[in-house]
PDB file of C-alpha atoms in Angstrom:
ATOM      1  CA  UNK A 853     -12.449  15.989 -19.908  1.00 75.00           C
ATOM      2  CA  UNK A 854     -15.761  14.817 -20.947  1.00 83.00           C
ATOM      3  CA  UNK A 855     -18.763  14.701 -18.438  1.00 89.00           C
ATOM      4  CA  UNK A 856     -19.949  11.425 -19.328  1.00 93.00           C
ATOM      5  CA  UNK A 857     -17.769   8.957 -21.168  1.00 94.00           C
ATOM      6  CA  UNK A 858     -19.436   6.088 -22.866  1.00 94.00           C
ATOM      7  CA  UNK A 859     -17.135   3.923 -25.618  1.00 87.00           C
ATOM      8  CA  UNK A 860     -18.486   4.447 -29.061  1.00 83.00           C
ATOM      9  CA  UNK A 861     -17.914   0.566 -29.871  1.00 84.00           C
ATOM     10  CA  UNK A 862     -18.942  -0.816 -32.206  1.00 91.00           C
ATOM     11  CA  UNK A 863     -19.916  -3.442 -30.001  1.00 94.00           C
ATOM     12  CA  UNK A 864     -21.200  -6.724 -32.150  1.00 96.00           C
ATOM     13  CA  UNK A 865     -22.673 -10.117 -30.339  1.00 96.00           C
ATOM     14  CA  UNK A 866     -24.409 -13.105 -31.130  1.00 96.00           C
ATOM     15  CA  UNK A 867     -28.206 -13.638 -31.357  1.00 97.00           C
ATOM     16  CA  UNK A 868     -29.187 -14.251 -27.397  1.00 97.00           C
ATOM     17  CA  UNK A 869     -26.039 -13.175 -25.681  1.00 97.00           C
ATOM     18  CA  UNK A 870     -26.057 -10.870 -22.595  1.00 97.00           C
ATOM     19  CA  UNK A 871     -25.390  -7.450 -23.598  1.00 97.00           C
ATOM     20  CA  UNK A 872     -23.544  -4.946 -21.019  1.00 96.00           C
ATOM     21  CA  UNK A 873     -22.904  -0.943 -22.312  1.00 97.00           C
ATOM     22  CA  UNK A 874     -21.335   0.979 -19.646  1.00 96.00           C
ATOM     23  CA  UNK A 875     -20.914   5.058 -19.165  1.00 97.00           C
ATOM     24  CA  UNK A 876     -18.527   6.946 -16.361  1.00 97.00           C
ATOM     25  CA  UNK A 877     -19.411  10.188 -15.188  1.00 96.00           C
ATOM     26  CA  UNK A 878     -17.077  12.662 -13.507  1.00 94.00           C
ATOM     27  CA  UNK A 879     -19.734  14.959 -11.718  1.00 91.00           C
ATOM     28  CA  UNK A 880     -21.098  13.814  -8.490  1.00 91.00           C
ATOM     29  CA  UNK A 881     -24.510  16.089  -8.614  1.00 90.00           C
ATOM     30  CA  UNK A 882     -25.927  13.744 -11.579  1.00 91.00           C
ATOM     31  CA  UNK A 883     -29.389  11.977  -9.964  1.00 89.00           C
ATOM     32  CA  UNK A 884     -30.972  11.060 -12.720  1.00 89.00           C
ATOM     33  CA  UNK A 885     -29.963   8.349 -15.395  1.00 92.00           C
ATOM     34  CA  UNK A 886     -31.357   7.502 -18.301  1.00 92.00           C
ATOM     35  CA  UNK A 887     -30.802   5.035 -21.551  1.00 95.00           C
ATOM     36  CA  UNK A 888     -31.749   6.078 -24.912  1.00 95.00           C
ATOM     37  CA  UNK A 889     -31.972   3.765 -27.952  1.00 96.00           C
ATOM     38  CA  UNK A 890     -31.383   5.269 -31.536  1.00 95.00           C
ATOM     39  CA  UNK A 891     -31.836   3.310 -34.766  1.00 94.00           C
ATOM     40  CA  UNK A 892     -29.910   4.514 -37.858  1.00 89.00           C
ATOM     41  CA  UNK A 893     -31.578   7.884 -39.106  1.00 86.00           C
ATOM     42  CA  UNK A 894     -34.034   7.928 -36.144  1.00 89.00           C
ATOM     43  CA  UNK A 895     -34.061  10.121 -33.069  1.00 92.00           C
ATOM     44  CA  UNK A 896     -33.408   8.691 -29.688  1.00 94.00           C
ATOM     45  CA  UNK A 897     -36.044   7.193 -27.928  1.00 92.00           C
ATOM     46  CA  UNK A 898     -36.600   6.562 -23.956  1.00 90.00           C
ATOM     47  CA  UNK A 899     -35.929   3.090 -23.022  1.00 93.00           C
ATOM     48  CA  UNK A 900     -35.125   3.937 -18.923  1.00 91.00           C
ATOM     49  CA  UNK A 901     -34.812   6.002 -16.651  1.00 86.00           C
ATOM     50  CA  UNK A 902     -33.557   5.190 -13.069  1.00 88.00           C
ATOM     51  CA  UNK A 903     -33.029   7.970  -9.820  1.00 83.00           C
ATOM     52  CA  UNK A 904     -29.836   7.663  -7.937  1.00 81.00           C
ATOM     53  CA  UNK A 905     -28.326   3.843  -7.093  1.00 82.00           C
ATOM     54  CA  UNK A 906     -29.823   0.629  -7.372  1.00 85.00           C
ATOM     55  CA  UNK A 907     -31.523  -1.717 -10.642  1.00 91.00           C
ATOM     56  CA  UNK A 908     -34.274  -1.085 -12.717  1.00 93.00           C
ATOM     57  CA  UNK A 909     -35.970  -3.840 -14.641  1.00 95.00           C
ATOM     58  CA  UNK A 910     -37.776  -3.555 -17.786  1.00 94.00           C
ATOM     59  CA  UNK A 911     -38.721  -6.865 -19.271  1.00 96.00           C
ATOM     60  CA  UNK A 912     -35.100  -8.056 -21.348  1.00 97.00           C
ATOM     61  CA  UNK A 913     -33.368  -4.582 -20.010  1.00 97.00           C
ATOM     62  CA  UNK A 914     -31.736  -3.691 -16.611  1.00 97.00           C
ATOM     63  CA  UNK A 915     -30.326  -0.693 -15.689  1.00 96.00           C
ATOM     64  CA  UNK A 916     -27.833  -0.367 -12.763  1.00 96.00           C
ATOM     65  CA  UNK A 917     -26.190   2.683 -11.129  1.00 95.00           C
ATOM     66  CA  UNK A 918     -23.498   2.659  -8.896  1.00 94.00           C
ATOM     67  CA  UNK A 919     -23.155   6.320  -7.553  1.00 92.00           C
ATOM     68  CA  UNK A 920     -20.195   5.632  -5.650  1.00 93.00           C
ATOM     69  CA  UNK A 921     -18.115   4.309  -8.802  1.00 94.00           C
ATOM     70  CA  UNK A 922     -19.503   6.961 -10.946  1.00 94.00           C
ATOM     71  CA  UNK A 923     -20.759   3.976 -13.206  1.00 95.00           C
ATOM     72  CA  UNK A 924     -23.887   3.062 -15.066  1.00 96.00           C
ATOM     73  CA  UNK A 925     -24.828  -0.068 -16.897  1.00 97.00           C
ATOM     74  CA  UNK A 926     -27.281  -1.341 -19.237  1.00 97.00           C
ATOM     75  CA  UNK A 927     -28.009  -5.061 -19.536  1.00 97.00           C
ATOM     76  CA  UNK A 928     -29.956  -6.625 -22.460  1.00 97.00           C
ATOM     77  CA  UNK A 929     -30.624 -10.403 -21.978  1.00 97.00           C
ATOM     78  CA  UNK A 930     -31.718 -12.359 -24.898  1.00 97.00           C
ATOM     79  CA  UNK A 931     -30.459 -10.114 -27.485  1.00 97.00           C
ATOM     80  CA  UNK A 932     -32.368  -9.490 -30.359  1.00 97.00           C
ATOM     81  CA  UNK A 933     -31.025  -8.220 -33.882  1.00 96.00           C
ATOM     82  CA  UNK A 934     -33.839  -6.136 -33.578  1.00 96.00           C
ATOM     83  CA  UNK A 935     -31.851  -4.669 -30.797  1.00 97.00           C
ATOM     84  CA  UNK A 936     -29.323  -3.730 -32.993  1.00 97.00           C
ATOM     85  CA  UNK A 937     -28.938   0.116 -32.664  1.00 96.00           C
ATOM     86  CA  UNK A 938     -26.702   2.866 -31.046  1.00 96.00           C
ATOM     87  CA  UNK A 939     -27.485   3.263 -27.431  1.00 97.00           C
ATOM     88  CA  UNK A 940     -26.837   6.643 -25.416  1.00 96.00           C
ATOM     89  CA  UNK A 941     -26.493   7.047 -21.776  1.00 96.00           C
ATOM     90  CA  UNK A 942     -27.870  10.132 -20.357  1.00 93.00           C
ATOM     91  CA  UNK A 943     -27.625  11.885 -16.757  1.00 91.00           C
ATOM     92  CA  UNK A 944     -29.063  15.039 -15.317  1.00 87.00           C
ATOM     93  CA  UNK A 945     -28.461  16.260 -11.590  1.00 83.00           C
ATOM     94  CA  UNK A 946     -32.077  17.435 -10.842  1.00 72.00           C
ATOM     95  CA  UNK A 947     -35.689  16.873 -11.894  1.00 61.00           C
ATOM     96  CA  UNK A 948     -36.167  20.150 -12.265  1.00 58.00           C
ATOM     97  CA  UNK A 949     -36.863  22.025 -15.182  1.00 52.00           C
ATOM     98  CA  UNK A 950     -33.967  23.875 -15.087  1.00 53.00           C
ATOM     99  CA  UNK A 951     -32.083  20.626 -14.899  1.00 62.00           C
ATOM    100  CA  UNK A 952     -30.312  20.172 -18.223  1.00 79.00           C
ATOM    101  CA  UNK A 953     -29.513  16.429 -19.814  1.00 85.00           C
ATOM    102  CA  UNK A 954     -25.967  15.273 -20.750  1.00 89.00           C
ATOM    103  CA  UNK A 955     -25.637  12.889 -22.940  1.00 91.00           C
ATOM    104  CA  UNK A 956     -22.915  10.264 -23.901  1.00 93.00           C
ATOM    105  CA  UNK A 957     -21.491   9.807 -27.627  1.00 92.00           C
ATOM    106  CA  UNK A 958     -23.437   6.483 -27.918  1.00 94.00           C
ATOM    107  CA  UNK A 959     -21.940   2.628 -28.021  1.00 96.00           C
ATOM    108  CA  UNK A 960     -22.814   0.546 -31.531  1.00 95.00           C
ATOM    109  CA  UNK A 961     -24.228  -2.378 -30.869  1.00 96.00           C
ATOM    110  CA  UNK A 962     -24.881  -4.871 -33.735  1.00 96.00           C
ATOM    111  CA  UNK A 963     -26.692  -8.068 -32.591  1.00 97.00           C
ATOM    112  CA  UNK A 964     -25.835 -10.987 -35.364  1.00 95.00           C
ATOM    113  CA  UNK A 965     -28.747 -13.524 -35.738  1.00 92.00           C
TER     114      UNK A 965
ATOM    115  CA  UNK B1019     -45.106   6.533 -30.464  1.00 57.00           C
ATOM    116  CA  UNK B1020     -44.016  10.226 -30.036  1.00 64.00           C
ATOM    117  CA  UNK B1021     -45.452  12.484 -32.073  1.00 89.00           C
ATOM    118  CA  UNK B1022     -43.369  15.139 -32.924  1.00 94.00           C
ATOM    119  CA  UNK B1023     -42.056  16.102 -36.489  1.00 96.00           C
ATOM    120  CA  UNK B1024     -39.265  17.332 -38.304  1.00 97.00           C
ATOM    121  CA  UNK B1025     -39.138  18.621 -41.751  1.00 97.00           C
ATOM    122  CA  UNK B1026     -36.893  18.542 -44.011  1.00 97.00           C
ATOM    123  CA  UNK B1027     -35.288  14.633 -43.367  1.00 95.00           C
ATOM    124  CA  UNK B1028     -32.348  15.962 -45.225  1.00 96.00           C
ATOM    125  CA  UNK B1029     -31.173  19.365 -47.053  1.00 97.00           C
ATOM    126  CA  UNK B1030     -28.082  19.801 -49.039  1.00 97.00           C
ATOM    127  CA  UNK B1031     -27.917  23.784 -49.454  1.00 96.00           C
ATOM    128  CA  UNK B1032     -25.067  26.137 -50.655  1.00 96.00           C
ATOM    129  CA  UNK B1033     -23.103  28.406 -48.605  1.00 96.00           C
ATOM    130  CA  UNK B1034     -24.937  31.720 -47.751  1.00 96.00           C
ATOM    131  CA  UNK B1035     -28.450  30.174 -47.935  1.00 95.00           C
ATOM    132  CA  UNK B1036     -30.844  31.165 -45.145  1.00 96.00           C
ATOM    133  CA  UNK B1037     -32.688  27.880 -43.895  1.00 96.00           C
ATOM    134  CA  UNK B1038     -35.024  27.277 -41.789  1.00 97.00           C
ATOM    135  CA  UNK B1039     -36.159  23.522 -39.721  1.00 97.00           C
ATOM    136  CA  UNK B1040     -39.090  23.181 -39.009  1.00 98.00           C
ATOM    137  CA  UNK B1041     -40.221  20.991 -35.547  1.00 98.00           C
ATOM    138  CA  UNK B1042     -43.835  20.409 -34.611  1.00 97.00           C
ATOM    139  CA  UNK B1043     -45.339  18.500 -31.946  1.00 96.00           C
ATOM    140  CA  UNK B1044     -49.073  17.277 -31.435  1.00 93.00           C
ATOM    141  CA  UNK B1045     -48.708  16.353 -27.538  1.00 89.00           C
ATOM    142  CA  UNK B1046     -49.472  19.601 -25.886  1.00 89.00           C
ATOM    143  CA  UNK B1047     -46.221  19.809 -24.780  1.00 89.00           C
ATOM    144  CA  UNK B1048     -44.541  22.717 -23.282  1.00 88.00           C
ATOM    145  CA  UNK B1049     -40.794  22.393 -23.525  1.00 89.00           C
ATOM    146  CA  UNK B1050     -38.887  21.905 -26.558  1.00 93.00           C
ATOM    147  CA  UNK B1051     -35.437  21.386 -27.435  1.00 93.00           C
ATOM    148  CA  UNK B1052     -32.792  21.315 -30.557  1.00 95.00           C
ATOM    149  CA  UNK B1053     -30.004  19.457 -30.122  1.00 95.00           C
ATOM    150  CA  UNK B1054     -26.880  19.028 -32.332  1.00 95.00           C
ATOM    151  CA  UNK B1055     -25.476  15.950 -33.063  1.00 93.00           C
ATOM    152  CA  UNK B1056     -22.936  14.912 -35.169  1.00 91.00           C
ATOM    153  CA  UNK B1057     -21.277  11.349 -36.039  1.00 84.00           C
ATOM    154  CA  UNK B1058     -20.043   9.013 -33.375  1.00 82.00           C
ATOM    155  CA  UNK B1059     -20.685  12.108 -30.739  1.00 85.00           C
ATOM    156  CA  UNK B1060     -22.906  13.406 -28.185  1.00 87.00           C
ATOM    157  CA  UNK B1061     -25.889  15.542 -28.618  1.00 90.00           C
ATOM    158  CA  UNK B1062     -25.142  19.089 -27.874  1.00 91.00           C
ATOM    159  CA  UNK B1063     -27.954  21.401 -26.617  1.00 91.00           C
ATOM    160  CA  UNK B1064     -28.479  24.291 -28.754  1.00 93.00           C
ATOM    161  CA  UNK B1065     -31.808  26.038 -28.144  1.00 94.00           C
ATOM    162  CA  UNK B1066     -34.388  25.566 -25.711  1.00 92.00           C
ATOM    163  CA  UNK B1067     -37.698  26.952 -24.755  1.00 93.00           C
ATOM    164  CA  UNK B1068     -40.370  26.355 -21.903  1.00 89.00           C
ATOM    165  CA  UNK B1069     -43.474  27.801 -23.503  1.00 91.00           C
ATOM    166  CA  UNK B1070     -44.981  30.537 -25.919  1.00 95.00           C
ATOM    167  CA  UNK B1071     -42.271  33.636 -26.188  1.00 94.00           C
ATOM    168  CA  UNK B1072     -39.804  32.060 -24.314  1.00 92.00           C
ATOM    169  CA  UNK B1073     -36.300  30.732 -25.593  1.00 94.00           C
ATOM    170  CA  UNK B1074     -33.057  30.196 -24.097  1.00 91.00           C
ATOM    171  CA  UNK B1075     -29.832  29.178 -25.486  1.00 90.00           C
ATOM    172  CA  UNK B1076     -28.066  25.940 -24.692  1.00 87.00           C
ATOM    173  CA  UNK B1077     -24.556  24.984 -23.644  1.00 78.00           C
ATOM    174  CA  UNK B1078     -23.526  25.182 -26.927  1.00 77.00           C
ATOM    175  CA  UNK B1079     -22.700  28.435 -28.940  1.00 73.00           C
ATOM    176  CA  UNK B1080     -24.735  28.343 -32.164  1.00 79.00           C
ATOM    177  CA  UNK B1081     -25.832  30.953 -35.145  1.00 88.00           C
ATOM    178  CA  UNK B1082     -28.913  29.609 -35.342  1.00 92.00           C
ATOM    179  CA  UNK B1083     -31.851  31.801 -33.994  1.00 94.00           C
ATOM    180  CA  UNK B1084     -35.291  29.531 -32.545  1.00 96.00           C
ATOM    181  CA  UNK B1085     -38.939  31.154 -31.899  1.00 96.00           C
ATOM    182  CA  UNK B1086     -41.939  29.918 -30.222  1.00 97.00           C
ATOM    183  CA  UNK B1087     -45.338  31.505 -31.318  1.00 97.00           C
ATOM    184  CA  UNK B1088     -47.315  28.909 -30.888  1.00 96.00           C
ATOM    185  CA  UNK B1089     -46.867  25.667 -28.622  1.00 95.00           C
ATOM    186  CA  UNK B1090     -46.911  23.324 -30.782  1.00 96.00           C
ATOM    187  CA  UNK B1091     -44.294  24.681 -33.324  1.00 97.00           C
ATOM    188  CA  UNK B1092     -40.446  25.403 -32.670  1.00 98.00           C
ATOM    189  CA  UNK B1093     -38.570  26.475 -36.130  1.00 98.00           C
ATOM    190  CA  UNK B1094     -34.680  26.661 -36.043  1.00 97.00           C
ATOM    191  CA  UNK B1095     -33.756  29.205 -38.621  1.00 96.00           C
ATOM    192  CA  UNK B1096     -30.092  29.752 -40.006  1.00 94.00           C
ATOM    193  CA  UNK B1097     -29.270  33.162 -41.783  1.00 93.00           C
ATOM    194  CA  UNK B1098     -26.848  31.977 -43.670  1.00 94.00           C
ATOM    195  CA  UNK B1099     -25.399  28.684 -43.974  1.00 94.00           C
ATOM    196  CA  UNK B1100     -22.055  27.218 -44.022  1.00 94.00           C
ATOM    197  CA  UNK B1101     -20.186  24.065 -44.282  1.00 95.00           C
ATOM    198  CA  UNK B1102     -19.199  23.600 -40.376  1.00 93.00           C
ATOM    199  CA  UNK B1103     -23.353  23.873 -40.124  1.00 94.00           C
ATOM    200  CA  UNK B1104     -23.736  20.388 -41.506  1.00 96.00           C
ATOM    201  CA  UNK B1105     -24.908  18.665 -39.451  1.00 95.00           C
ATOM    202  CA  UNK B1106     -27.658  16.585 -37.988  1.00 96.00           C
ATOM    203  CA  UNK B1107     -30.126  18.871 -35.830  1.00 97.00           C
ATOM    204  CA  UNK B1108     -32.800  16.767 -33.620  1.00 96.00           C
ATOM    205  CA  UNK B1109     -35.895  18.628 -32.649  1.00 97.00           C
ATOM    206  CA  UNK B1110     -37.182  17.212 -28.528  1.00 94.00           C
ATOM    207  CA  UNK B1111     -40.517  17.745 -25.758  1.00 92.00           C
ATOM    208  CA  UNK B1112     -41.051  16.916 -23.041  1.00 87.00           C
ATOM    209  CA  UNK B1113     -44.320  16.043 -20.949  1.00 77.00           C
ATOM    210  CA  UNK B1114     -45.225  19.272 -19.292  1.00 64.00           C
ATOM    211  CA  UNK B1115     -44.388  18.167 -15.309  1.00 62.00           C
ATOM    212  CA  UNK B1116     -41.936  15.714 -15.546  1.00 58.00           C
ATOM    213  CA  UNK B1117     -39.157  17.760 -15.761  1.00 54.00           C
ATOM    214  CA  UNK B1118     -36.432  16.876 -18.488  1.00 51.00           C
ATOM    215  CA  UNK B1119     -36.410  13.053 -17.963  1.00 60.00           C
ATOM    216  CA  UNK B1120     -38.726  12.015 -20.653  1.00 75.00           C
ATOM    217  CA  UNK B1121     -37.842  13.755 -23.633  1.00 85.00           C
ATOM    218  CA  UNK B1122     -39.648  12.849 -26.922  1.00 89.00           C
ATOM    219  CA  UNK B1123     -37.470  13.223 -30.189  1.00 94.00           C
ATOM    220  CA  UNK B1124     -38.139  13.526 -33.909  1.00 95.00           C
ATOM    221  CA  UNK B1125     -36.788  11.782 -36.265  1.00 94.00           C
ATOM    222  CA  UNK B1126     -33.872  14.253 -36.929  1.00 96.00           C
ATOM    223  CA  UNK B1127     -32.794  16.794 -39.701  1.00 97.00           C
ATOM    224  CA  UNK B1128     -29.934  16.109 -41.828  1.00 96.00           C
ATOM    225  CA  UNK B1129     -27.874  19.115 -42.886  1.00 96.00           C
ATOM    226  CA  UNK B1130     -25.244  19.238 -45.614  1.00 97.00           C
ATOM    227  CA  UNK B1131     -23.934  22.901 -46.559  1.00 96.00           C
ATOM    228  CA  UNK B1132     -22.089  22.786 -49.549  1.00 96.00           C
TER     229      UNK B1132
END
């Protein structure tokens, strides 16, 4: 079984819809979550990071943990189709260096204008 | 924007070829990472390092080899190449302090062994 299981889509949504990507995790050390955000042929970039439960807001983005569940979200309001890319959920159980990231496959999400 | 690079975008190289990706990064940056990541599925850890002369392998087994002479440069090397190496390999740092949170990527090397 996987550490962190995240459904690869593809997810595809109108222009300005609410956008929800969800992972599960199985191991209850994680701390530290994280979204990344990787457009075709790019690397993954940093869109958030949050430390154990509770929201984060980031202008259009929220990102939610519920430790208890095992359960992250992501929340994009006012999708753009510039938001169109494959987002990765991340986790690590310490911020210490010798801390190392999982990551999730990555959900498609295509954002029609 | 991140700067860290990654050269070659994309190789397509025969069987038995020794190969080498290069990663570079201008931020002063002390830890580096490759990771492995194919289609539809996570990235996989494969080398890591935490300064000059030091390099560590990641959770997952790989034939590549990785050195660190200088800070700012982290070359994967392959001694010879085969087809369940293709691949795309992503090159990471992070900012010295922050532990592995904020991890800056390049913009990938694809691999096709023939």
């Amino acid at each position: 079984q996987k550490e962190v299981e995240q459904d690869p889509g593809p997810l595809s949504v109108p222009e300005g819809a609410i956008v929800s990507l969800n992972c599960t995790y199985s191991n209850s050390a994680f701390q530290y979550f994280m979204w990344y955000r990787q457009y075709s042929r790019k690397g993954p970039e940093l869109l958030m990071y949050t430390y154990s439960s509770g929201n984060k807001e980031d202008g259009r983005f929220t990102a939610q943990v519920d430790k208890s569940s095992k359960y992250i979200s992501l929340f994009i309001r006012d999708s753009q189709p510039s938001d169109s890319a494959t987002y990765l959920c991340a986790m690590s159980k310490s911020y210490s260096s010798a801390s190392k990231i999982i990551f999730g496959s990555g959900t498609r999400l295509s954002i029609r204008p | 924007e991140a700067d860290i690079y990654q050269t070659p975008r994309y190789l397509v190289i025969g069987t038995g070829k020794k190969i080498t990706l290069e990663c570079s990064q201008t931020m002063g940056h002390d830890k580096m990472y490759w990771y492995q990541q194919d289609p539809g599925m996570e990235l996989h850890l494969i080398h890591y390092s935490y300064g000059v002369n030091s390099t560590e392998k990641g959770d997952l087994s790989s034939e590549s080899t990785v050195s660190r002479i200088r800070t700012e440069h982290f070359p994967l090397t392959l001694e010879s190449a085969r087809p369940s190496h293709t691949s795309q390999y992503l090159c990471a740092s992070s900012e010295p302090g922050t532990g592995e949170e904020t991890q800056y990527f390049g913009p990938g090397t694809r691999l096709l062994v023939l």
